[in-house]
Tab-separated table of C-alpha atoms and ligand atoms in Angstrom:
chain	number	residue	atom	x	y	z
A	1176	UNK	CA	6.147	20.759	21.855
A	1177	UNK	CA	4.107	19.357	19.070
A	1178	UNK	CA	4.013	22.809	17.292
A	1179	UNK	CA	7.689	23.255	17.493
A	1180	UNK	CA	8.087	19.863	16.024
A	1181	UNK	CA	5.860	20.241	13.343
A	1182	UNK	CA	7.389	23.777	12.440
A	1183	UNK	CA	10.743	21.938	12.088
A	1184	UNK	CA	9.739	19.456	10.274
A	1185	UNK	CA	7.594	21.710	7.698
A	1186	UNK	CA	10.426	23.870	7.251
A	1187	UNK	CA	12.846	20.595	6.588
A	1188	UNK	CA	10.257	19.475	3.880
A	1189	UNK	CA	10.769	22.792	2.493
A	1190	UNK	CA	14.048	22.911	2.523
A	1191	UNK	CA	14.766	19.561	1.002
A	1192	UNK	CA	11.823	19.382	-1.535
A	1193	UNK	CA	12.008	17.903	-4.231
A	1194	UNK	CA	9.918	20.150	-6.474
A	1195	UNK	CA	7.031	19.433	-8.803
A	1196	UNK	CA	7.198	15.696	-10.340
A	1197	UNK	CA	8.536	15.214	-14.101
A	1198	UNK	CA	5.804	14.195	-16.923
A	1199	UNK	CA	6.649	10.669	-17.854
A	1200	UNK	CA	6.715	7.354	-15.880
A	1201	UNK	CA	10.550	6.704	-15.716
A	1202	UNK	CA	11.400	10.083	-15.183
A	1203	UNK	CA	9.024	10.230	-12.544
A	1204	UNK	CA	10.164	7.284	-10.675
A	1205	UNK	CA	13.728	8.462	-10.560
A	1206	UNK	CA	12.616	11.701	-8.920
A	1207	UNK	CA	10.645	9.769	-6.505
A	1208	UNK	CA	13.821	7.383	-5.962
A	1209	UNK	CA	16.275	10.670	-5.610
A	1210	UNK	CA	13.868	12.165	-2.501
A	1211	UNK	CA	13.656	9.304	-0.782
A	1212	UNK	CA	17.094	8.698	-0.807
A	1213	UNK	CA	17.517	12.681	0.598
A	1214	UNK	CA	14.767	11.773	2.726
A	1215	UNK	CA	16.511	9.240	4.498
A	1216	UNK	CA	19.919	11.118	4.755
A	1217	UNK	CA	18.040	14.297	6.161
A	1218	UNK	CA	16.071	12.377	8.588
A	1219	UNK	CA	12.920	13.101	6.945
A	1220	UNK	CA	12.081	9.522	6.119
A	1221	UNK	CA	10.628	6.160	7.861
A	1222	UNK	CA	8.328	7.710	10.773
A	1223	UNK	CA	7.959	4.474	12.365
A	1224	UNK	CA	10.986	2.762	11.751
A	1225	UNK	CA	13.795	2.399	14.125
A	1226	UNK	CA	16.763	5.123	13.585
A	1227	UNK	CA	19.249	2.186	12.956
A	1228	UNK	CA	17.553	1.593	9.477
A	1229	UNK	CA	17.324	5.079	8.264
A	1230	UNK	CA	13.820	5.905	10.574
A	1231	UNK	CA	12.710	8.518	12.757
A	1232	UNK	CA	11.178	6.335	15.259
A	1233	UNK	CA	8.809	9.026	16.203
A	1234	UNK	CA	5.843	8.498	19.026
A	1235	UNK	CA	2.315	8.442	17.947
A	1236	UNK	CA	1.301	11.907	18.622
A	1237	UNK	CA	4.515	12.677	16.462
A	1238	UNK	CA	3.689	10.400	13.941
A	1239	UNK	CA	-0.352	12.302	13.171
A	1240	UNK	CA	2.150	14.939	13.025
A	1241	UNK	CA	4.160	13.814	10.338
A	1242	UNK	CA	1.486	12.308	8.065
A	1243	UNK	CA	-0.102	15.742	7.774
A	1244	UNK	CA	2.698	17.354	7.198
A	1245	UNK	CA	4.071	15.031	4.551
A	1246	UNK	CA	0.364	15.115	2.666
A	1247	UNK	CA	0.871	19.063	2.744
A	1248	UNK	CA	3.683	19.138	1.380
A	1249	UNK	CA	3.138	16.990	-0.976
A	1250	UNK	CA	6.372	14.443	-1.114
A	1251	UNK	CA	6.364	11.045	-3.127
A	1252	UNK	CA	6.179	8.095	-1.051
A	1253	UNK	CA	8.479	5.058	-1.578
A	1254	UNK	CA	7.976	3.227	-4.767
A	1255	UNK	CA	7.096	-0.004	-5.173
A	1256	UNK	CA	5.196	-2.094	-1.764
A	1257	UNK	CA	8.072	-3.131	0.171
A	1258	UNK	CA	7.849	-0.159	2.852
A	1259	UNK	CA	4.406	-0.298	4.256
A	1260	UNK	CA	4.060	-4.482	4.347
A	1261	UNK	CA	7.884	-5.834	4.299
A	1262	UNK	CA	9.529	-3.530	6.102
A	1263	UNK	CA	7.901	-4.104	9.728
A	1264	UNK	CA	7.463	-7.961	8.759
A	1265	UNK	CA	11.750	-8.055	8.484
A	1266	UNK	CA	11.862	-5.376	11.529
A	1267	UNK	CA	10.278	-7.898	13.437
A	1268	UNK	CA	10.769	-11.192	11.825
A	1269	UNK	CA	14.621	-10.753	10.436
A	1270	UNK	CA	17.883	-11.600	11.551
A	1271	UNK	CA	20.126	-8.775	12.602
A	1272	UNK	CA	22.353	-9.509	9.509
A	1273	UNK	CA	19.066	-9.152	7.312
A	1274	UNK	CA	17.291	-5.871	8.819
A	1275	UNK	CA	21.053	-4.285	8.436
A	1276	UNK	CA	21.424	-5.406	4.843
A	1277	UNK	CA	17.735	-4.972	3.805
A	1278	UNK	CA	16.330	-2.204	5.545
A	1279	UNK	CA	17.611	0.913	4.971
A	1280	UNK	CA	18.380	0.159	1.015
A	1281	UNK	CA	14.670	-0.243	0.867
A	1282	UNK	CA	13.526	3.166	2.787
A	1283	UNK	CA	15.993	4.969	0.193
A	1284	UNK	CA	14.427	2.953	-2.609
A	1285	UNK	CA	17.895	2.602	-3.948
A	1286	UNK	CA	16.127	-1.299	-4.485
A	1287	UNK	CA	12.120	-1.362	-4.856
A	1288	UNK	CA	10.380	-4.171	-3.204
A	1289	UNK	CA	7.366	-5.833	-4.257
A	1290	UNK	CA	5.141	-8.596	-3.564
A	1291	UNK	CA	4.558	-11.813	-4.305
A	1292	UNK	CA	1.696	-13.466	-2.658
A	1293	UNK	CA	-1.403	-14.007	-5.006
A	1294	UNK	CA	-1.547	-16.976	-7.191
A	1295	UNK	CA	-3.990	-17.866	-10.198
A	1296	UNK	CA	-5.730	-20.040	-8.059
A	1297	UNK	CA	-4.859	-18.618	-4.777
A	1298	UNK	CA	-6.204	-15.121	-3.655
A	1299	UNK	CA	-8.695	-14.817	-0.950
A	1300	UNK	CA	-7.666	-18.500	0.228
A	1301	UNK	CA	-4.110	-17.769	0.051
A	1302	UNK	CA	-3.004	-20.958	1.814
A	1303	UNK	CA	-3.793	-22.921	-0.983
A	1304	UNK	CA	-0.858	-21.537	-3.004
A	1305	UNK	CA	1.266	-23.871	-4.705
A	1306	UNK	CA	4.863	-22.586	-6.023
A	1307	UNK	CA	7.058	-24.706	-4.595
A	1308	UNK	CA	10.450	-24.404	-3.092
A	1309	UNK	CA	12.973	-27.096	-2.820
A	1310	UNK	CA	15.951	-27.224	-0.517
A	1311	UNK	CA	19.009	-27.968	-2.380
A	1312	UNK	CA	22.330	-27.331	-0.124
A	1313	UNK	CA	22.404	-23.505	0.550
A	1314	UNK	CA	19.370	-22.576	-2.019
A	1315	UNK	CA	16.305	-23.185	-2.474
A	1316	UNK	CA	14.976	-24.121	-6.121
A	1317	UNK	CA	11.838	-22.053	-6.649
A	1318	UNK	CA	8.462	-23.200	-9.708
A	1319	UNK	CA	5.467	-21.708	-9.638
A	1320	UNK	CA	3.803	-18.192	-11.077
A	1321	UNK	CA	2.199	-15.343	-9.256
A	1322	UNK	CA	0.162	-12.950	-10.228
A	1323	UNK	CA	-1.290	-8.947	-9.700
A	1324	UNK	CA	2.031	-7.866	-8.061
A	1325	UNK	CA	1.684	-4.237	-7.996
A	1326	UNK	CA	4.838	-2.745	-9.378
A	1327	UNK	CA	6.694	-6.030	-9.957
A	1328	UNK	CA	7.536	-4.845	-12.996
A	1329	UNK	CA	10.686	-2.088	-11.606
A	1330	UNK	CA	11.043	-4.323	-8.382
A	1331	UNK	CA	14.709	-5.776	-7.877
A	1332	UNK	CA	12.784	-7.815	-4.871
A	1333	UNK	CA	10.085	-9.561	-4.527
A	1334	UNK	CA	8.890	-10.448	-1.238
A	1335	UNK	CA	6.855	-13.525	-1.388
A	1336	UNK	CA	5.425	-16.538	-0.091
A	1337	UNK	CA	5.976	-20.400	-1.321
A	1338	UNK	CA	5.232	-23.899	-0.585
A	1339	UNK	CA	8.225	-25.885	1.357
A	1340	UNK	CA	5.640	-28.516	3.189
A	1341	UNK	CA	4.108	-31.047	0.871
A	1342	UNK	CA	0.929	-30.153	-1.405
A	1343	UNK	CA	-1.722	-30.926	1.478
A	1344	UNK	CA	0.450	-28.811	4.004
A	1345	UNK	CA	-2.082	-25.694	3.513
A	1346	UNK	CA	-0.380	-23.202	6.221
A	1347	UNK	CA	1.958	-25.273	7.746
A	1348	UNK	CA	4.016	-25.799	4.678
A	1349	UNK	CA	4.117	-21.961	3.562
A	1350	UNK	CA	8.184	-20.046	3.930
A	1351	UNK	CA	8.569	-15.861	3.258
A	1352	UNK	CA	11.528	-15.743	0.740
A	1353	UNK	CA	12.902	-13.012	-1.067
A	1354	UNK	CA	13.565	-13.569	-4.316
A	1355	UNK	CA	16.301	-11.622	-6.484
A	1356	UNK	CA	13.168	-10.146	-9.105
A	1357	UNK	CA	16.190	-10.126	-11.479
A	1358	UNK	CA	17.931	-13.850	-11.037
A	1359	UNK	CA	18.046	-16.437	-13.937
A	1360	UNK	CA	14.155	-18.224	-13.972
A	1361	UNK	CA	12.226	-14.949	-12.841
A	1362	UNK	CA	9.857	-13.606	-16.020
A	1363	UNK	CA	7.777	-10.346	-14.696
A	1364	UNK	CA	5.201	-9.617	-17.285
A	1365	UNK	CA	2.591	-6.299	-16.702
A	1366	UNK	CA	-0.821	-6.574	-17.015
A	1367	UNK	CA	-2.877	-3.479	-18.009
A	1368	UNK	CA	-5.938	-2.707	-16.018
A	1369	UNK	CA	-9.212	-0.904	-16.726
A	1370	UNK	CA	-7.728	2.783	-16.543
A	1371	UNK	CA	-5.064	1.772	-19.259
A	1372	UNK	CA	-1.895	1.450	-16.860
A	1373	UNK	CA	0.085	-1.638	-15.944
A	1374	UNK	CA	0.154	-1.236	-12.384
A	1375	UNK	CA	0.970	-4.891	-11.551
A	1376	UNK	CA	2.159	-8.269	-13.287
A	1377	UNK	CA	2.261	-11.559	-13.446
A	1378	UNK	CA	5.666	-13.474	-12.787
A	1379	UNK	CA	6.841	-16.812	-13.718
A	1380	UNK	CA	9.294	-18.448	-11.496
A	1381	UNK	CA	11.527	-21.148	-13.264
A	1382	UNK	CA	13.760	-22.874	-11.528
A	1383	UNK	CA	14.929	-19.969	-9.599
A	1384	UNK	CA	17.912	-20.441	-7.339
A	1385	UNK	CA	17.087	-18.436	-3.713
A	1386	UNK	CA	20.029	-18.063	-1.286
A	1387	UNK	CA	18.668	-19.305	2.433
A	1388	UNK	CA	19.853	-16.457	3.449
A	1389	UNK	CA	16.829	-14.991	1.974
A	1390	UNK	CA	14.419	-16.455	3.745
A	1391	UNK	CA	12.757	-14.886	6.581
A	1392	UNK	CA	11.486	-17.185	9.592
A	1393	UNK	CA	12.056	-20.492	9.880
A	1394	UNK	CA	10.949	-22.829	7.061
A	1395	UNK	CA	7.101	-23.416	7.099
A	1396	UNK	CA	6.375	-21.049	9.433
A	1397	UNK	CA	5.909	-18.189	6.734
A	1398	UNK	CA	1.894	-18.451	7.593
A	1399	UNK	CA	2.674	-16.436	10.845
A	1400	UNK	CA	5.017	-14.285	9.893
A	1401	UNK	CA	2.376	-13.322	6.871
A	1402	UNK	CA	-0.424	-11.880	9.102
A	1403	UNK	CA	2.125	-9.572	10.110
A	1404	UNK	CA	2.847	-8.752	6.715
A	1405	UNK	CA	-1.038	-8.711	6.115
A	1406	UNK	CA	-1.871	-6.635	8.858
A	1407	UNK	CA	0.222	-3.972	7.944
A	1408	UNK	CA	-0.905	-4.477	4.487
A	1409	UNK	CA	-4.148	-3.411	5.711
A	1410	UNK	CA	-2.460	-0.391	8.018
A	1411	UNK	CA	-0.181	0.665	5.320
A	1412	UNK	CA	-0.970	4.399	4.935
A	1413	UNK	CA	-3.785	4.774	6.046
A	1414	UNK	CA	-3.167	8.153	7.968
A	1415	UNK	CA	-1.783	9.371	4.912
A	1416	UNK	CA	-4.243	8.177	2.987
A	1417	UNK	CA	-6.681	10.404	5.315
A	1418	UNK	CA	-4.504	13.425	4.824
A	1419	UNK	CA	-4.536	12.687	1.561
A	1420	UNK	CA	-8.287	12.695	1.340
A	1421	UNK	CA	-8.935	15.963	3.456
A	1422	UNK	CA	-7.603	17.455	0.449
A	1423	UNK	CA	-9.409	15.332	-2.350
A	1424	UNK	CA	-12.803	16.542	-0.089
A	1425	UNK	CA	-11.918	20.026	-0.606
A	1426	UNK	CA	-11.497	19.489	-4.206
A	1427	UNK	CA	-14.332	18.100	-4.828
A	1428	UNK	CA	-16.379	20.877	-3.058
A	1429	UNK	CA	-14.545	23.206	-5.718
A	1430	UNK	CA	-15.771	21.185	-8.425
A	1431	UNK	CA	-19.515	21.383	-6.895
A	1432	UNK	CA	-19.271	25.155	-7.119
A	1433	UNK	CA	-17.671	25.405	-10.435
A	1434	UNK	CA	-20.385	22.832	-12.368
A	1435	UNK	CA	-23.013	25.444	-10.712
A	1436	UNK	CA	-24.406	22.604	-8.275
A	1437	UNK	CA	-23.428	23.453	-4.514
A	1438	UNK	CA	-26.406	24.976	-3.580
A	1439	UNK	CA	-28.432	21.714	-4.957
A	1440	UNK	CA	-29.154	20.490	-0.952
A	1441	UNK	CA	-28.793	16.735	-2.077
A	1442	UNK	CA	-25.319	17.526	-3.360
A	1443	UNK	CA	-24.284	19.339	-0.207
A	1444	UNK	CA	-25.739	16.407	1.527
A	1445	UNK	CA	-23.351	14.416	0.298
A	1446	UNK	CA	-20.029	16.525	0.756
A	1447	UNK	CA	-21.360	16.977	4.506
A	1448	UNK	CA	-21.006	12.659	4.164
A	1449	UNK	CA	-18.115	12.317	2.663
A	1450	UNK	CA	-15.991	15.355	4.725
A	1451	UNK	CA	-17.409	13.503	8.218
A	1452	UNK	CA	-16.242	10.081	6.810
A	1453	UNK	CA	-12.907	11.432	6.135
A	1454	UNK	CA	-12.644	12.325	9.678
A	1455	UNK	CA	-13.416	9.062	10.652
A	1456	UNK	CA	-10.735	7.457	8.768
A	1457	UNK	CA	-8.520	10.199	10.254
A	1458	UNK	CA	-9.569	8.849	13.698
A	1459	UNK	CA	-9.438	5.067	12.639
A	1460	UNK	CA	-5.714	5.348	11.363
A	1461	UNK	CA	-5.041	7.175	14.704
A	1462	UNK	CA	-6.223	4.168	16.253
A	1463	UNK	CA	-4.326	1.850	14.299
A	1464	UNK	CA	-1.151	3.595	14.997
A	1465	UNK	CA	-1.558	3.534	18.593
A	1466	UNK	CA	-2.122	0.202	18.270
A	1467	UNK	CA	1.100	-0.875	16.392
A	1468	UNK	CA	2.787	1.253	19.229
A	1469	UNK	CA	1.671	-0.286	21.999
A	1470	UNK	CA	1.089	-3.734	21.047
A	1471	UNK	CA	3.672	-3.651	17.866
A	1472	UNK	CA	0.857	-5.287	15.507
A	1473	UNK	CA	-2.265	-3.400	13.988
A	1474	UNK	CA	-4.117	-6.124	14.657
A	1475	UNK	CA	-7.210	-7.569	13.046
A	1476	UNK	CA	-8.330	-3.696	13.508
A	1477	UNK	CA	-7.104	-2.953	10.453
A	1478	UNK	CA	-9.990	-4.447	8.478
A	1479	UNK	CA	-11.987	-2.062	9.459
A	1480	UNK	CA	-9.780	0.896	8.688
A	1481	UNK	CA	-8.993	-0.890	5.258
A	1482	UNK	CA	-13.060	-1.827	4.325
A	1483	UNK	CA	-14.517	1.541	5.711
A	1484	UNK	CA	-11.163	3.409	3.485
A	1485	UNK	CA	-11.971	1.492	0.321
A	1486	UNK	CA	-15.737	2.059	0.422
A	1487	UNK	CA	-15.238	5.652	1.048
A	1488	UNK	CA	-12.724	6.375	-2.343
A	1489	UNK	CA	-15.013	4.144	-4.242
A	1490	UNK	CA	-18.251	6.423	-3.524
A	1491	UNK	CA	-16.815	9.715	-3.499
A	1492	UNK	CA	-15.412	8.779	-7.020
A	1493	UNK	CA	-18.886	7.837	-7.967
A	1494	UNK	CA	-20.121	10.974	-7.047
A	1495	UNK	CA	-17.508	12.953	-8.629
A	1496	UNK	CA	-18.594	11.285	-11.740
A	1497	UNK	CA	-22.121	11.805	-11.385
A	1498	UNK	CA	-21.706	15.681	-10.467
A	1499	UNK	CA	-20.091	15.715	-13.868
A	1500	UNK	CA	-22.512	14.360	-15.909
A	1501	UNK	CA	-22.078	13.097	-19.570
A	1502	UNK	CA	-18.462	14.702	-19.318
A	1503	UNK	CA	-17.846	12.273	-16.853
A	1504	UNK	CA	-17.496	9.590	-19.417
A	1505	UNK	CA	-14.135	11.214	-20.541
A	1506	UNK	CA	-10.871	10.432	-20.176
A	1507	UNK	CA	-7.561	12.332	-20.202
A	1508	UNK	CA	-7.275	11.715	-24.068
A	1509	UNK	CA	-10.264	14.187	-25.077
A	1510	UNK	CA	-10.042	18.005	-24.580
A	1511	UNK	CA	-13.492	18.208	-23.260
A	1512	UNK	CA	-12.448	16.034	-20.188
A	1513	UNK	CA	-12.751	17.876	-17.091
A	1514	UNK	CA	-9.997	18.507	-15.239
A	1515	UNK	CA	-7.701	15.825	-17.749
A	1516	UNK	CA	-10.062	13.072	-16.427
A	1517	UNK	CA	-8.949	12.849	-13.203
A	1518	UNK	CA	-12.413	12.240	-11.865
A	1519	UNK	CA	-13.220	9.228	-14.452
A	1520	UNK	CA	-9.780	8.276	-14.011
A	1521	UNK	CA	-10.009	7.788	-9.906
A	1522	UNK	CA	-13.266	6.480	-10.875
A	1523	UNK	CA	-12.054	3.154	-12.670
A	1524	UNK	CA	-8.988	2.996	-10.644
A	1525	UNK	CA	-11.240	2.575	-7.401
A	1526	UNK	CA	-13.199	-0.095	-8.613
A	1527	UNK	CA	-9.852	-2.484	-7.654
A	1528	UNK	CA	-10.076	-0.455	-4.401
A	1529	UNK	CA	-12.384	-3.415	-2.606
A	1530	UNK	CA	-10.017	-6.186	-4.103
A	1531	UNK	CA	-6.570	-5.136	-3.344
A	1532	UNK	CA	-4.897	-6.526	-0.068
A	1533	UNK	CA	-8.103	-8.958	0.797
A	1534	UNK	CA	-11.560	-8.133	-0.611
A	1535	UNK	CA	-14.162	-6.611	1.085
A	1536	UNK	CA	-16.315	-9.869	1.716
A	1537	UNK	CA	-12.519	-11.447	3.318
A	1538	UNK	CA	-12.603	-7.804	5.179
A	1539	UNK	CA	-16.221	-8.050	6.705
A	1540	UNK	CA	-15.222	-12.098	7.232
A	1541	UNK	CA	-12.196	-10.616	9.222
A	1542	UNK	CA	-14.055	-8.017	11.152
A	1543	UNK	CA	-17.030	-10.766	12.103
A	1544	UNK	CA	-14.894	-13.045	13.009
A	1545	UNK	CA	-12.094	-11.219	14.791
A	1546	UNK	CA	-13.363	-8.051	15.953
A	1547	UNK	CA	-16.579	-8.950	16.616
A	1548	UNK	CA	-16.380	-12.355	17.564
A	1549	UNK	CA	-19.015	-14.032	15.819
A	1550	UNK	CA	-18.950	-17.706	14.797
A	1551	UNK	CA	-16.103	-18.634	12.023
A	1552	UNK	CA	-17.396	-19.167	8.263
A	1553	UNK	CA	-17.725	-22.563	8.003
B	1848	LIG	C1	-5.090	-3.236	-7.361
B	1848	LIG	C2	-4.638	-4.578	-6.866
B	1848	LIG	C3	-3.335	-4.717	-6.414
B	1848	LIG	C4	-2.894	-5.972	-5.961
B	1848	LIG	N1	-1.574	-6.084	-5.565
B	1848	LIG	C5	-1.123	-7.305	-5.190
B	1848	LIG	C6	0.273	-7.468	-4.871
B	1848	LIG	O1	1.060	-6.531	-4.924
B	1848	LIG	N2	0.701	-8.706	-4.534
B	1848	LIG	C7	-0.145	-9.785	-4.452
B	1848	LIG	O2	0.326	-10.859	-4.096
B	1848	LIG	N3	-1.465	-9.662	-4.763
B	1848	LIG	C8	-1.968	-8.451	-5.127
B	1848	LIG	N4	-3.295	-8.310	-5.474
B	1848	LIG	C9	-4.147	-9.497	-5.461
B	1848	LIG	C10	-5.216	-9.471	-4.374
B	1848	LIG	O3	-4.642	-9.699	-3.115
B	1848	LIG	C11	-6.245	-10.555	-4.755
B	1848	LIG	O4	-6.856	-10.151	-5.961
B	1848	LIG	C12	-7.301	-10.719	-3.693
B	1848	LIG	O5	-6.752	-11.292	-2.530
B	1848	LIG	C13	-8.480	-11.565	-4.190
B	1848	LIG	O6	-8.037	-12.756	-4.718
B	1848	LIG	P1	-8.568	-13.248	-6.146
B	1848	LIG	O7	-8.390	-12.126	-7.120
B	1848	LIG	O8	-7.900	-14.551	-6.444
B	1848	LIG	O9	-10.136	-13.459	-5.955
B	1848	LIG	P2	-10.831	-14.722	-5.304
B	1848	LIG	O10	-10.155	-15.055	-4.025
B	1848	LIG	O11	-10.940	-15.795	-6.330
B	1848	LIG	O12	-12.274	-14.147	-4.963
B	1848	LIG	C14	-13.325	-14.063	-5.939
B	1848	LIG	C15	-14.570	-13.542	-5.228
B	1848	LIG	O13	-14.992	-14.473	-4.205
B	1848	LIG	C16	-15.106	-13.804	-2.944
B	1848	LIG	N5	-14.692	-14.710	-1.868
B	1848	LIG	C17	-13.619	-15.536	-1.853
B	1848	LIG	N6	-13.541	-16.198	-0.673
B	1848	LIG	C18	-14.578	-15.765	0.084
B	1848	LIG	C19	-15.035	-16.066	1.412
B	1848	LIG	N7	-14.388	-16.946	2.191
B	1848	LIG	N8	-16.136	-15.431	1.871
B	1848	LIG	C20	-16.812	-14.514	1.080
B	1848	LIG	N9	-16.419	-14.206	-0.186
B	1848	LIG	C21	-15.319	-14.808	-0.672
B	1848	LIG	C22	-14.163	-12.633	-3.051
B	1848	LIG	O14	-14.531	-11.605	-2.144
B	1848	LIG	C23	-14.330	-12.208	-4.499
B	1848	LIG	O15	-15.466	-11.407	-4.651
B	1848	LIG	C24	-3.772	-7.080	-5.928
B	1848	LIG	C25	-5.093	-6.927	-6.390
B	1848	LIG	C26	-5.516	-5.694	-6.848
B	1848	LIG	C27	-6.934	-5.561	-7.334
């Protein structure tokens, strides 16, 4: 049974591909946008999500299925963060009326969705944030700024959190709104980060007018409705992500081989590591899903997964770069860079691996506290 589904879907992905990606960013996206939009009208698209919305709603042993087929064939995955985090927070925190006007224009990224959570002085501690949002009539009135939302920058929404309760309310003053990325008020500004790309931005929110219809939840209770959000955060891709990695292990054997070091028994040593640890995040994002399918949640579980992932693409990118040598100082600019840089490039972009969706310490605080049980940082 499994076989004969993954034979149809390999030939579907076939079928439907949409062929090597474009050089240049804009280009690029618009390819990405114009398969996930066939994706959804072939049913190729959304393995977890409920058919209604444009899903597949497959069962777990389905959905292993899926992830390794999608990784080998090599599709784009939806631009922009609103699929893996959003998407199941509104699928099970929305109103009928807003998973049937949200949902499936998301999956076909016909609009991109990104998020707005961190704040200049609220990161880790993310209950202290303080943009505020006033009740006026059928709107809210929205201040505040946030800051490193990845792809904010081609985002029509941004899915975020504000303060509704007074200034002391910590979580129980905290709403989920969506906010039109493109309304009167909203400034999105890119940063650039250490490999040279602007993959997130700052915003500035100035007296932006947010239809209640927009908000998910009830008012102040956007604290629970947030772990969700977080916990899939933490789940998001993660069995792709290990698909995607099988690969990447490969490679990097090739590149032991080619820079004459694979019979060098500490180097083998470590590609022995690093292909058993990507079996282990294979098994951990198994895990996870069955999780989410029994208990509809990935639960504080997905620490682990997330910790043990980031660790593991930050290491075998430090390897990469030491198997290279003083080469591995280049970048894709110089003609002498090995393979255009991709090495040194995965190398720096890792390093915001262990902050990204809760830092490692917040992970290990998570996985004491939660998973292990231990006593609660004071
Ligand atoms: C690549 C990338 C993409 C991101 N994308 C988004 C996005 O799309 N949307 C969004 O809203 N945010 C995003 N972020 C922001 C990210 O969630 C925050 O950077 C992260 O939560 C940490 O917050 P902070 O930067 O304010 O650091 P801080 O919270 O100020 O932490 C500083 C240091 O103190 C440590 N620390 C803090 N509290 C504790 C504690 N209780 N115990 C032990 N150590 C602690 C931290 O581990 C860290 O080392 C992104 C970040 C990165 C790097």
């Amino acid at each position: 049974m499994a076989d004969e589904f993954r034979d149809q879907l390999r030939a579907r992905f076939a079928e439907h591909h949409p062929g090597p990606p474009p050089k240049g960013r804009e280009a690029r996206l618009e390819w990405q946008r114009a398969w996930c939009a066939t994706a959804v009208d072939h049913d190729l698209a959304g393995p977890s999500w409920p058919r209604e919305y444009g899903g597949l709603d497959l069962s777990f042993e389905e959905q292993v299925v899926y992830a390794e087929e999608a990784a080998r064939a090599r599709v784009p995955g939806v631009p922009g963060t609103g699929v893996g985090i959003a998407g199941p927070t509104i699928i099970r925190h929305g109103t009928a009326a807003q998973k049937a006007r949200l949902l499936r224009p998301m999956l076909r990224a016909d609009v991109i969705w990104a998020q707005g959570y961190s704040e200049p002085e609220a990161g880790s501690d993310l209950p202290a944030l303080r943009t505020t949002a006033l009740r006026d009539g059928d709107h809210y009135v929205v201040n505040g700024q946030k800051v490193w939302s990845s792809s904010a920058d081609i985002a029509d929404i941004l899915f975020s959190l504000v303060r509704t309760g007074g200034p002391d309310s910590g979580r129980d003053g905290i709403t989920y709104l969506l906010i039109d990325a493109h309304a009167p008020g909203v400034t999105v500004r890119p940063l650039r980060d250490m490999t040279g790309d602007s993959g997130f931005c700052e915003i500035f929110l100035d007296g932006v007018e947010v239809p209640v219809e927009n908000r998910i939840g009830e008012e102040n209770r956007g604290w629970d409705i947030t772990r969700t959000s977080l916990g899939h955060e933490r789940a998001a891709g993660a069995l792709t992500q290990a698909r995607f990695y099988d690969r990447i292990v490969r490679e990097l054997a090739v590149l032991a081989r080619e820079r004459g070091r694979a019979d060098d028994p500490i180097v083998r040593q470590r590609l022995a590591h690093f292909a058993g640890a990507q079996r282990v995040m294979s098994l951990n994002a198994a895990r996870m899903i069955a999780t989410i399918v029994q208990e509809g949640e990935p639960g504080p579980g997905s620490s682990t997964s997330r910790l043990f992932n980031t660790l593991f693409e930050q290491q075998l990118h430090e390897f990469a770069v030491d198997l290279l040598g003083p080469v591995g100082v280049l970048d894709r600019r110089d003609p002498h860079a090995v393979e255009r840089g991709r090495w040194t490039r995965g190398f720096l972009r890792t390093r915001a691996s262990t902050i990204g969706a809760g830092t490692a310490e917040i992970q290990r605080n998570t996985i004491a506290e939660r998973v292990l049980g231990l006593p609660h940082d004071a």
